[in-house]
Amino acid sequence: STLPVNPGNPRADVPAARNLCRCDTMSRMGINRAGTLLLVLFTLSAPWVLPLLVDSFWVDIYSEILIWSLLAASVNLLFGYVGLLSFGQALFFGIGMYGVAVGVAKFGLGFWPAFGLGVGLSTAMAVVAGALAVRLTWHYFAIITVVFSLIFYFVALSWKPVTGGDDGLPFSVPEIISIGDFELSITNPDVQYFFIVLMVGACYLLMDRIIKSPLGRAFITVRENDTRAALIGLNVYLIRLSAFVLAGFVAGVGGALFAFFGRYASASYMFYHVSGEAVVWAIIGGVGTLFGPIVGTGLLIVLREELSHVWDHYLLLVGVAVIVVVIFAPRGLGGIYTALVARLARESRSDKGDGQ
């Protein structure tokens, strides 16, 4: 439906247009909040709900999905919000893993110091790599991120006394808290699950706050047109570097969590094909959306778990699914969800208009 137009006083219709836009925005926010609430409720109840519906090992699979979604989210931050496609995020994921494993196995650190070491090292590496990488764009940026990933992959393989080389580096998990006789450890499955949920949730909350902040709007401005962004006074280099460091931090948290989850660190997780998987997860889920990485990661990991028992070449089917989504839903599943929310908001607005 179109807005009524008053030829004698065109400005008279401006408040009506603003009210309709405001109602449309509020409807979208309400639907998005409901969807977020459902996701949060499912995540909090998964240890009890999933065993009633499927095998209990799916709780661990969901934990793994949450962890890996942070790697996809780090890709999404760069590609979806700044327009930089990175194939090197596995570097920061792997350094986060090794920071934890080396800290516990070699230095005898406790839980939180080892966790901080892993995240700190990955963030520091993001500062160093980003200072060089964000000077480039397009395929040059993608290539240099692959190069960084390969360099440290081979360093991890060859530095066997520290990293374990091909064998990796196993370790025993220290307690999260130990006060007298009271101990809290992730060897307890429920404690492990909710610790992962807490850390992943904190990362997504941080990303949500940054995306909605002036810095997040600067990310999008640079993505849309970096030349115009520079002309209006934005420091494009520092904005891209900030996004790169934030993405490295998020990937590092994911790597540290995965090290505690598997009690193990391996150089194989630093290889660029792991970054390639994260890119696919982000694209399938929908780049430029907050929860798209969770959706894409969850869908493809579930497909992997289900199809791998049926057919050894299941990756062919996964590849077909990816091609179909890219062709028919170029904005990913998150884009489909956004379009549906917009449609529901319009229908709700028209129903209210008809009722009046």
mmCIF file of C-alpha atoms in Angstrom:
data_model
loop_
_atom_site.group_PDB
_atom_site.id
_atom_site.type_symbol
_atom_site.label_atom_id
_atom_site.label_comp_id
_atom_site.label_asym_id
_atom_site.label_seq_id
_atom_site.Cartn_x
_atom_site.Cartn_y
_atom_site.Cartn_z
ATOM 1 C CA SER A 1 0.000 0.000 0.000
ATOM 2 C CA THR A 2 1.119 3.577 -0.647
ATOM 3 C CA LEU A 3 0.957 6.558 1.655
ATOM 4 C CA PRO A 4 -1.791 9.079 1.012
ATOM 5 C CA VAL A 5 -0.461 12.211 -0.541
ATOM 6 C CA ASN A 6 -1.788 15.662 0.189
ATOM 7 C CA PRO A 7 -0.999 17.771 -2.886
ATOM 8 C CA GLY A 8 -1.785 20.970 -1.063
ATOM 9 C CA ASN A 9 0.565 20.209 1.836
ATOM 10 C CA PRO A 10 3.182 17.532 1.075
ATOM 11 C CA ARG A 11 4.738 17.938 4.504
ATOM 12 C CA ALA A 12 1.531 16.774 6.158
ATOM 13 C CA ASP A 13 2.325 13.183 5.191
ATOM 14 C CA VAL A 14 5.842 13.222 6.673
ATOM 15 C CA PRO A 15 4.745 12.384 10.261
ATOM 16 C CA ALA A 16 2.654 9.506 8.941
ATOM 17 C CA ALA A 17 5.629 8.129 7.032
ATOM 18 C CA ARG A 18 7.825 8.433 10.093
ATOM 19 C CA ASN A 19 5.265 6.648 12.254
ATOM 20 C CA LEU A 20 5.013 3.789 9.775
ATOM 21 C CA CYS A 21 8.811 3.458 9.605
ATOM 22 C CA ARG A 22 8.988 3.530 13.389
ATOM 23 C CA CYS A 23 6.340 0.803 13.655
ATOM 24 C CA ASP A 24 8.150 -1.267 11.028
ATOM 25 C CA THR A 25 11.438 -0.969 12.947
ATOM 26 C CA MET A 26 9.786 -1.861 16.249
ATOM 27 C CA SER A 27 8.155 -4.933 14.678
ATOM 28 C CA ARG A 28 11.499 -6.115 13.338
ATOM 29 C CA MET A 29 13.164 -5.553 16.688
ATOM 30 C CA GLY A 30 10.422 -7.510 18.428
ATOM 31 C CA ILE A 31 10.775 -10.471 16.061
ATOM 32 C CA ASN A 32 14.567 -10.411 16.328
ATOM 33 C CA ARG A 33 14.388 -10.319 20.111
ATOM 34 C CA ALA A 34 12.001 -13.267 20.095
ATOM 35 C CA GLY A 35 14.382 -15.228 17.856
ATOM 36 C CA THR A 36 17.341 -14.368 20.077
ATOM 37 C CA LEU A 37 15.376 -15.393 23.175
ATOM 38 C CA LEU A 38 14.529 -18.760 21.601
ATOM 39 C CA LEU A 39 18.187 -19.373 20.759
ATOM 40 C CA VAL A 40 19.266 -18.460 24.301
ATOM 41 C CA LEU A 41 16.590 -20.673 25.887
ATOM 42 C CA PHE A 42 17.549 -23.615 23.670
ATOM 43 C CA THR A 43 21.233 -23.160 24.471
ATOM 44 C CA LEU A 44 20.634 -23.004 28.227
ATOM 45 C CA SER A 45 18.351 -26.047 28.213
ATOM 46 C CA ALA A 46 20.319 -28.155 25.682
ATOM 47 C CA PRO A 47 22.013 -30.466 28.275
ATOM 48 C CA TRP A 48 18.551 -31.666 29.345
ATOM 49 C CA VAL A 49 16.491 -31.241 26.164
ATOM 50 C CA LEU A 50 18.822 -32.829 23.607
ATOM 51 C CA PRO A 51 19.166 -36.198 25.433
ATOM 52 C CA LEU A 52 15.359 -36.465 25.388
ATOM 53 C CA LEU A 53 15.259 -36.042 21.620
ATOM 54 C CA VAL A 54 18.543 -37.512 20.323
ATOM 55 C CA ASP A 55 21.665 -39.217 21.651
ATOM 56 C CA SER A 56 23.382 -37.418 24.515
ATOM 57 C CA PHE A 57 26.606 -36.993 22.508
ATOM 58 C CA TRP A 58 24.815 -34.212 20.604
ATOM 59 C CA VAL A 59 25.354 -32.019 23.659
ATOM 60 C CA ASP A 60 29.095 -32.234 22.972
ATOM 61 C CA ILE A 61 28.432 -31.597 19.285
ATOM 62 C CA TYR A 62 26.486 -28.464 20.172
ATOM 63 C CA SER A 63 29.368 -27.345 22.408
ATOM 64 C CA GLU A 64 31.686 -27.856 19.452
ATOM 65 C CA ILE A 65 29.327 -25.853 17.212
ATOM 66 C CA LEU A 66 29.388 -22.934 19.651
ATOM 67 C CA ILE A 67 33.192 -22.979 19.786
ATOM 68 C CA TRP A 68 33.697 -23.233 16.034
ATOM 69 C CA SER A 69 31.112 -20.496 15.486
ATOM 70 C CA LEU A 70 33.590 -18.065 17.067
ATOM 71 C CA LEU A 71 36.049 -18.848 14.280
ATOM 72 C CA ALA A 72 33.308 -18.232 11.711
ATOM 73 C CA ALA A 73 32.312 -15.063 13.592
ATOM 74 C CA SER A 74 35.881 -13.765 13.285
ATOM 75 C CA VAL A 75 35.642 -14.244 9.510
ATOM 76 C CA ASN A 76 32.250 -12.539 9.556
ATOM 77 C CA LEU A 77 33.607 -9.511 11.414
ATOM 78 C CA LEU A 78 36.180 -8.920 8.693
ATOM 79 C CA PHE A 79 34.230 -9.954 5.617
ATOM 80 C CA GLY A 80 30.684 -9.052 6.611
ATOM 81 C CA TYR A 81 31.354 -5.723 8.307
ATOM 82 C CA VAL A 82 34.661 -4.418 6.888
ATOM 83 C CA GLY A 83 34.781 -6.161 3.500
ATOM 84 C CA LEU A 84 38.082 -8.015 4.040
ATOM 85 C CA LEU A 85 38.082 -11.731 3.190
ATOM 86 C CA SER A 86 40.575 -13.549 5.417
ATOM 87 C CA PHE A 87 41.803 -17.106 4.935
ATOM 88 C CA GLY A 88 44.114 -16.903 7.921
ATOM 89 C CA GLN A 89 41.813 -16.869 10.950
ATOM 90 C CA ALA A 90 42.893 -20.419 11.810
ATOM 91 C CA LEU A 91 46.273 -18.918 12.760
ATOM 92 C CA PHE A 92 44.726 -17.100 15.730
ATOM 93 C CA PHE A 93 42.543 -20.087 16.589
ATOM 94 C CA GLY A 94 45.617 -22.335 16.650
ATOM 95 C CA ILE A 95 47.700 -19.881 18.673
ATOM 96 C CA GLY A 96 44.879 -19.711 21.206
ATOM 97 C CA MET A 97 44.984 -23.500 21.437
ATOM 98 C CA TYR A 98 48.755 -23.664 21.811
ATOM 99 C CA GLY A 99 48.812 -20.831 24.335
ATOM 100 C CA VAL A 100 46.580 -22.896 26.621
ATOM 101 C CA ALA A 101 48.341 -26.208 25.976
ATOM 102 C CA VAL A 102 51.888 -24.857 26.363
ATOM 103 C CA GLY A 103 50.894 -22.833 29.396
ATOM 104 C CA VAL A 104 49.503 -25.892 31.188
ATOM 105 C CA ALA A 105 51.845 -28.629 29.921
ATOM 106 C CA LYS A 106 55.147 -26.709 29.810
ATOM 107 C CA PHE A 107 54.801 -23.881 32.331
ATOM 108 C CA GLY A 108 52.412 -25.470 34.809
ATOM 109 C CA LEU A 109 49.965 -22.575 34.671
ATOM 110 C CA GLY A 110 46.525 -22.716 36.215
ATOM 111 C CA PHE A 111 43.268 -22.568 34.297
ATOM 112 C CA TRP A 112 42.782 -18.810 34.062
ATOM 113 C CA PRO A 113 46.443 -17.864 33.447
ATOM 114 C CA ALA A 114 46.611 -20.455 30.647
ATOM 115 C CA PHE A 115 43.340 -19.181 29.188
ATOM 116 C CA GLY A 116 44.647 -15.619 29.350
ATOM 117 C CA LEU A 117 47.945 -16.663 27.751
ATOM 118 C CA GLY A 118 46.167 -18.281 24.807
ATOM 119 C CA VAL A 119 43.843 -15.340 24.176
ATOM 120 C CA GLY A 120 46.616 -12.799 24.787
ATOM 121 C CA LEU A 121 49.030 -14.447 22.350
ATOM 122 C CA SER A 122 46.405 -14.699 19.614
ATOM 123 C CA THR A 123 45.427 -11.038 20.092
ATOM 124 C CA ALA A 124 49.085 -9.949 20.033
ATOM 125 C CA MET A 125 49.640 -11.953 16.850
ATOM 126 C CA ALA A 126 46.580 -10.257 15.325
ATOM 127 C CA VAL A 127 48.125 -6.856 16.093
ATOM 128 C CA VAL A 128 51.405 -7.822 14.380
ATOM 129 C CA ALA A 129 49.826 -9.561 11.386
ATOM 130 C CA GLY A 130 47.110 -6.944 11.026
ATOM 131 C CA ALA A 131 49.587 -4.053 11.010
ATOM 132 C CA LEU A 132 50.912 -5.475 7.739
ATOM 133 C CA ALA A 133 47.855 -7.196 6.274
ATOM 134 C CA VAL A 134 45.268 -4.400 6.450
ATOM 135 C CA ARG A 135 47.431 -2.193 4.249
ATOM 136 C CA LEU A 136 46.203 -4.466 1.439
ATOM 137 C CA THR A 137 42.708 -5.210 0.124
ATOM 138 C CA TRP A 138 40.874 -7.645 -2.132
ATOM 139 C CA HIS A 139 42.793 -10.787 -3.145
ATOM 140 C CA TYR A 140 46.096 -9.357 -1.922
ATOM 141 C CA PHE A 141 44.723 -9.286 1.616
ATOM 142 C CA ALA A 142 43.426 -12.853 1.285
ATOM 143 C CA ILE A 143 46.807 -14.053 0.023
ATOM 144 C CA ILE A 144 48.849 -12.456 2.813
ATOM 145 C CA THR A 145 46.556 -13.955 5.471
ATOM 146 C CA VAL A 146 47.124 -17.398 3.938
ATOM 147 C CA VAL A 147 50.880 -16.763 3.970
ATOM 148 C CA PHE A 148 50.854 -15.842 7.671
ATOM 149 C CA SER A 149 48.847 -18.966 8.446
ATOM 150 C CA LEU A 150 51.233 -21.219 6.519
ATOM 151 C CA ILE A 151 54.343 -19.702 8.105
ATOM 152 C CA PHE A 152 53.208 -20.398 11.645
ATOM 153 C CA TYR A 153 51.725 -23.762 10.682
ATOM 154 C CA PHE A 154 55.173 -24.941 9.596
ATOM 155 C CA VAL A 155 56.771 -23.329 12.652
ATOM 156 C CA ALA A 156 54.391 -25.316 14.868
ATOM 157 C CA LEU A 157 55.202 -28.529 12.979
ATOM 158 C CA SER A 158 58.970 -28.063 13.233
ATOM 159 C CA TRP A 159 59.137 -26.779 16.827
ATOM 160 C CA LYS A 160 58.479 -30.229 18.237
ATOM 161 C CA PRO A 161 60.000 -29.774 21.734
ATOM 162 C CA VAL A 162 57.397 -27.084 22.452
ATOM 163 C CA THR A 163 54.411 -27.858 20.218
ATOM 164 C CA GLY A 164 54.681 -31.627 19.885
ATOM 165 C CA GLY A 165 54.959 -31.374 16.100
ATOM 166 C CA ASP A 166 52.767 -33.852 14.212
ATOM 167 C CA ASP A 167 51.766 -35.538 17.463
ATOM 168 C CA GLY A 168 50.297 -32.408 18.978
ATOM 169 C CA LEU A 169 50.414 -31.461 22.643
ATOM 170 C CA PRO A 170 48.016 -33.140 25.112
ATOM 171 C CA PHE A 171 47.571 -31.834 28.644
ATOM 172 C CA SER A 172 45.553 -32.345 31.816
ATOM 173 C CA VAL A 173 42.976 -29.689 32.578
ATOM 174 C CA PRO A 174 43.478 -27.745 35.829
ATOM 175 C CA GLU A 175 40.534 -26.723 37.985
ATOM 176 C CA ILE A 176 38.627 -23.555 37.177
ATOM 177 C CA ILE A 177 38.334 -22.748 40.878
ATOM 178 C CA SER A 178 39.923 -24.523 43.822
ATOM 179 C CA ILE A 179 39.141 -23.148 47.293
ATOM 180 C CA GLY A 180 39.864 -25.580 50.116
ATOM 181 C CA ASP A 181 37.816 -28.700 49.508
ATOM 182 C CA PHE A 182 35.686 -26.960 46.880
ATOM 183 C CA GLU A 183 36.749 -27.554 43.276
ATOM 184 C CA LEU A 184 35.088 -26.584 40.030
ATOM 185 C CA SER A 185 36.499 -28.301 36.945
ATOM 186 C CA ILE A 186 35.477 -28.722 33.324
ATOM 187 C CA THR A 187 36.011 -32.462 33.738
ATOM 188 C CA ASN A 188 32.388 -32.229 34.864
ATOM 189 C CA PRO A 189 30.357 -32.250 31.598
ATOM 190 C CA ASP A 190 27.773 -29.744 32.834
ATOM 191 C CA VAL A 191 30.447 -27.328 34.085
ATOM 192 C CA GLN A 192 32.295 -27.640 30.769
ATOM 193 C CA TYR A 193 29.145 -26.960 28.750
ATOM 194 C CA PHE A 194 28.073 -23.888 30.679
ATOM 195 C CA PHE A 195 31.614 -22.513 30.776
ATOM 196 C CA ILE A 196 31.676 -22.714 26.970
ATOM 197 C CA VAL A 197 28.229 -21.105 26.776
ATOM 198 C CA LEU A 198 29.348 -18.294 29.101
ATOM 199 C CA MET A 199 32.509 -17.513 27.122
ATOM 200 C CA VAL A 200 30.834 -17.770 23.708
ATOM 201 C CA GLY A 201 27.903 -15.671 24.897
ATOM 202 C CA ALA A 202 30.284 -13.010 26.217
ATOM 203 C CA CYS A 203 32.024 -12.862 22.820
ATOM 204 C CA TYR A 204 28.742 -12.458 20.933
ATOM 205 C CA LEU A 205 27.582 -9.801 23.389
ATOM 206 C CA LEU A 206 30.867 -7.933 22.864
ATOM 207 C CA MET A 207 30.486 -8.144 19.081
ATOM 208 C CA ASP A 208 26.873 -6.961 19.290
ATOM 209 C CA ARG A 209 27.876 -3.927 21.356
ATOM 210 C CA ILE A 210 30.738 -3.036 19.011
ATOM 211 C CA ILE A 211 28.655 -3.478 15.847
ATOM 212 C CA LYS A 212 25.985 -1.137 17.244
ATOM 213 C CA SER A 213 28.568 1.421 18.389
ATOM 214 C CA PRO A 214 30.064 4.268 16.323
ATOM 215 C CA LEU A 215 33.031 1.982 15.638
ATOM 216 C CA GLY A 216 30.688 -0.603 14.138
ATOM 217 C CA ARG A 217 29.116 2.056 11.913
ATOM 218 C CA ALA A 218 32.645 3.045 10.870
ATOM 219 C CA PHE A 219 33.281 -0.611 9.921
ATOM 220 C CA ILE A 220 30.277 -0.562 7.603
ATOM 221 C CA THR A 221 31.224 2.816 6.150
ATOM 222 C CA VAL A 222 34.671 1.521 5.243
ATOM 223 C CA ARG A 223 33.142 -1.632 3.774
ATOM 224 C CA GLU A 224 30.797 0.339 1.543
ATOM 225 C CA ASN A 225 33.346 2.856 0.257
ATOM 226 C CA ASP A 226 36.755 3.278 1.840
ATOM 227 C CA THR A 227 37.603 6.272 -0.355
ATOM 228 C CA ARG A 228 34.589 8.269 0.810
ATOM 229 C CA ALA A 229 35.237 7.118 4.380
ATOM 230 C CA ALA A 230 38.717 8.650 4.174
ATOM 231 C CA LEU A 231 37.316 11.845 2.666
ATOM 232 C CA ILE A 232 34.968 12.405 5.613
ATOM 233 C CA GLY A 233 37.869 12.048 8.046
ATOM 234 C CA LEU A 234 37.829 8.379 9.047
ATOM 235 C CA ASN A 235 41.187 6.653 9.517
ATOM 236 C CA VAL A 236 40.576 3.645 7.287
ATOM 237 C CA TYR A 237 43.805 1.901 8.301
ATOM 238 C CA LEU A 238 43.082 2.075 12.043
ATOM 239 C CA ILE A 239 39.463 1.012 11.547
ATOM 240 C CA ARG A 240 40.513 -2.047 9.565
ATOM 241 C CA LEU A 241 43.251 -2.818 12.082
ATOM 242 C CA SER A 242 40.735 -2.570 14.937
ATOM 243 C CA ALA A 243 38.446 -5.039 13.171
ATOM 244 C CA PHE A 244 41.371 -7.375 12.481
ATOM 245 C CA VAL A 245 42.506 -7.353 16.122
ATOM 246 C CA LEU A 246 38.952 -7.910 17.363
ATOM 247 C CA ALA A 247 38.569 -10.820 14.931
ATOM 248 C CA GLY A 248 41.867 -12.292 16.139
ATOM 249 C CA PHE A 249 40.715 -11.959 19.746
ATOM 250 C CA VAL A 250 37.424 -13.783 19.022
ATOM 251 C CA ALA A 251 39.213 -16.554 17.114
ATOM 252 C CA GLY A 252 41.733 -16.839 19.973
ATOM 253 C CA VAL A 253 38.947 -17.300 22.526
ATOM 254 C CA GLY A 254 37.534 -20.046 20.300
ATOM 255 C CA GLY A 255 40.932 -21.744 20.086
ATOM 256 C CA ALA A 256 41.477 -21.564 23.852
ATOM 257 C CA LEU A 257 38.026 -23.053 24.465
ATOM 258 C CA PHE A 258 38.663 -25.826 21.931
ATOM 259 C CA ALA A 259 41.952 -26.681 23.645
ATOM 260 C CA PHE A 260 40.161 -27.108 26.992
ATOM 261 C CA PHE A 261 37.345 -28.980 25.228
ATOM 262 C CA GLY A 262 39.689 -31.516 23.605
ATOM 263 C CA ARG A 263 42.545 -31.387 26.192
ATOM 264 C CA TYR A 264 44.837 -31.142 23.182
ATOM 265 C CA ALA A 265 46.480 -28.732 20.724
ATOM 266 C CA SER A 266 47.594 -29.560 17.204
ATOM 267 C CA ALA A 267 49.212 -27.675 14.336
ATOM 268 C CA SER A 268 46.610 -29.108 11.956
ATOM 269 C CA TYR A 269 44.091 -26.583 13.294
ATOM 270 C CA MET A 270 46.331 -23.742 12.088
ATOM 271 C CA PHE A 271 46.280 -24.873 8.452
ATOM 272 C CA TYR A 272 44.535 -22.594 5.961
ATOM 273 C CA HIS A 273 41.908 -25.190 5.018
ATOM 274 C CA VAL A 274 40.450 -24.712 8.518
ATOM 275 C CA SER A 275 40.118 -21.015 7.700
ATOM 276 C CA GLY A 276 38.450 -22.014 4.429
ATOM 277 C CA GLU A 277 35.850 -24.015 6.339
ATOM 278 C CA ALA A 278 35.168 -21.003 8.549
ATOM 279 C CA VAL A 279 34.665 -18.835 5.456
ATOM 280 C CA VAL A 280 32.115 -21.338 4.146
ATOM 281 C CA TRP A 281 30.318 -21.445 7.500
ATOM 282 C CA ALA A 282 30.110 -17.648 7.588
ATOM 283 C CA ILE A 283 28.836 -17.390 3.994
ATOM 284 C CA ILE A 284 26.221 -20.104 4.480
ATOM 285 C CA GLY A 285 25.026 -18.543 7.729
ATOM 286 C CA GLY A 286 24.993 -15.060 6.267
ATOM 287 C CA VAL A 287 27.818 -12.535 6.447
ATOM 288 C CA GLY A 288 26.950 -9.228 8.011
ATOM 289 C CA THR A 289 24.579 -10.830 10.537
ATOM 290 C CA LEU A 290 25.380 -11.426 14.198
ATOM 291 C CA PHE A 291 24.137 -14.996 14.569
ATOM 292 C CA GLY A 292 24.726 -16.131 10.977
ATOM 293 C CA PRO A 293 28.016 -17.849 11.952
ATOM 294 C CA ILE A 294 26.215 -20.027 14.524
ATOM 295 C CA VAL A 295 23.596 -21.050 11.962
ATOM 296 C CA GLY A 296 26.112 -21.825 9.218
ATOM 297 C CA THR A 297 28.477 -23.656 11.542
ATOM 298 C CA GLY A 298 25.665 -25.655 13.091
ATOM 299 C CA LEU A 299 24.139 -26.657 9.757
ATOM 300 C CA LEU A 300 27.377 -27.874 8.184
ATOM 301 C CA ILE A 301 28.658 -29.661 11.299
ATOM 302 C CA VAL A 302 25.318 -31.468 11.671
ATOM 303 C CA LEU A 303 25.480 -32.436 7.971
ATOM 304 C CA ARG A 304 29.019 -33.705 8.532
ATOM 305 C CA GLU A 305 27.997 -35.814 11.526
ATOM 306 C CA GLU A 306 24.952 -37.301 9.798
ATOM 307 C CA LEU A 307 26.296 -37.856 6.286
ATOM 308 C CA SER A 308 29.735 -39.162 7.268
ATOM 309 C CA HIS A 309 28.103 -42.340 8.615
ATOM 310 C CA VAL A 310 26.311 -42.926 5.319
ATOM 311 C CA TRP A 311 28.845 -42.054 2.635
ATOM 312 C CA ASP A 312 32.619 -41.593 2.734
ATOM 313 C CA HIS A 313 32.430 -38.853 0.102
ATOM 314 C CA TYR A 314 29.842 -36.850 1.997
ATOM 315 C CA LEU A 315 31.801 -33.648 1.382
ATOM 316 C CA LEU A 316 30.513 -33.737 -2.196
ATOM 317 C CA LEU A 317 26.964 -33.358 -0.888
ATOM 318 C CA VAL A 318 28.072 -30.617 1.467
ATOM 319 C CA GLY A 319 29.672 -28.853 -1.510
ATOM 320 C CA VAL A 320 26.439 -29.121 -3.488
ATOM 321 C CA ALA A 321 24.504 -27.655 -0.547
ATOM 322 C CA VAL A 322 26.967 -24.752 -0.367
ATOM 323 C CA ILE A 323 26.663 -24.052 -4.110
ATOM 324 C CA VAL A 324 22.852 -24.099 -3.917
ATOM 325 C CA VAL A 325 22.828 -21.640 -1.016
ATOM 326 C CA VAL A 326 25.331 -19.303 -2.682
ATOM 327 C CA ILE A 327 23.359 -19.274 -5.954
ATOM 328 C CA PHE A 328 19.811 -19.018 -4.617
ATOM 329 C CA ALA A 329 20.499 -17.228 -1.323
ATOM 330 C CA PRO A 330 23.637 -15.133 -1.838
ATOM 331 C CA ARG A 331 23.086 -13.414 1.511
ATOM 332 C CA GLY A 332 23.053 -16.775 3.250
ATOM 333 C CA LEU A 333 20.510 -18.183 5.657
ATOM 334 C CA GLY A 334 20.793 -15.025 7.736
ATOM 335 C CA GLY A 335 19.694 -13.030 4.695
ATOM 336 C CA ILE A 336 16.674 -15.292 4.267
ATOM 337 C CA TYR A 337 15.797 -14.784 7.930
ATOM 338 C CA THR A 338 16.167 -10.991 7.597
ATOM 339 C CA ALA A 339 13.883 -10.972 4.547
ATOM 340 C CA LEU A 340 11.270 -13.054 6.388
ATOM 341 C CA VAL A 341 11.422 -10.721 9.400
ATOM 342 C CA ALA A 342 10.949 -7.705 7.129
ATOM 343 C CA ARG A 343 7.980 -9.382 5.446
ATOM 344 C CA LEU A 344 6.368 -10.255 8.777
ATOM 345 C CA ALA A 345 6.897 -6.692 9.956
ATOM 346 C CA ARG A 346 5.217 -5.311 6.825
ATOM 347 C CA GLU A 347 2.280 -7.688 7.200
ATOM 348 C CA SER A 348 1.925 -6.717 10.849
ATOM 349 C CA ARG A 349 1.988 -3.049 9.889
ATOM 350 C CA SER A 350 -0.640 -3.529 7.168
ATOM 351 C CA ASP A 351 -2.874 -5.484 9.555
ATOM 352 C CA LYS A 352 -2.717 -2.633 12.055
ATOM 353 C CA GLY A 353 -3.490 -0.167 9.293
ATOM 354 C CA ASP A 354 -6.498 -2.184 8.151
ATOM 355 C CA GLY A 355 -7.703 -2.472 11.743
ATOM 356 C CA GLN A 356 -7.667 1.275 12.103
#
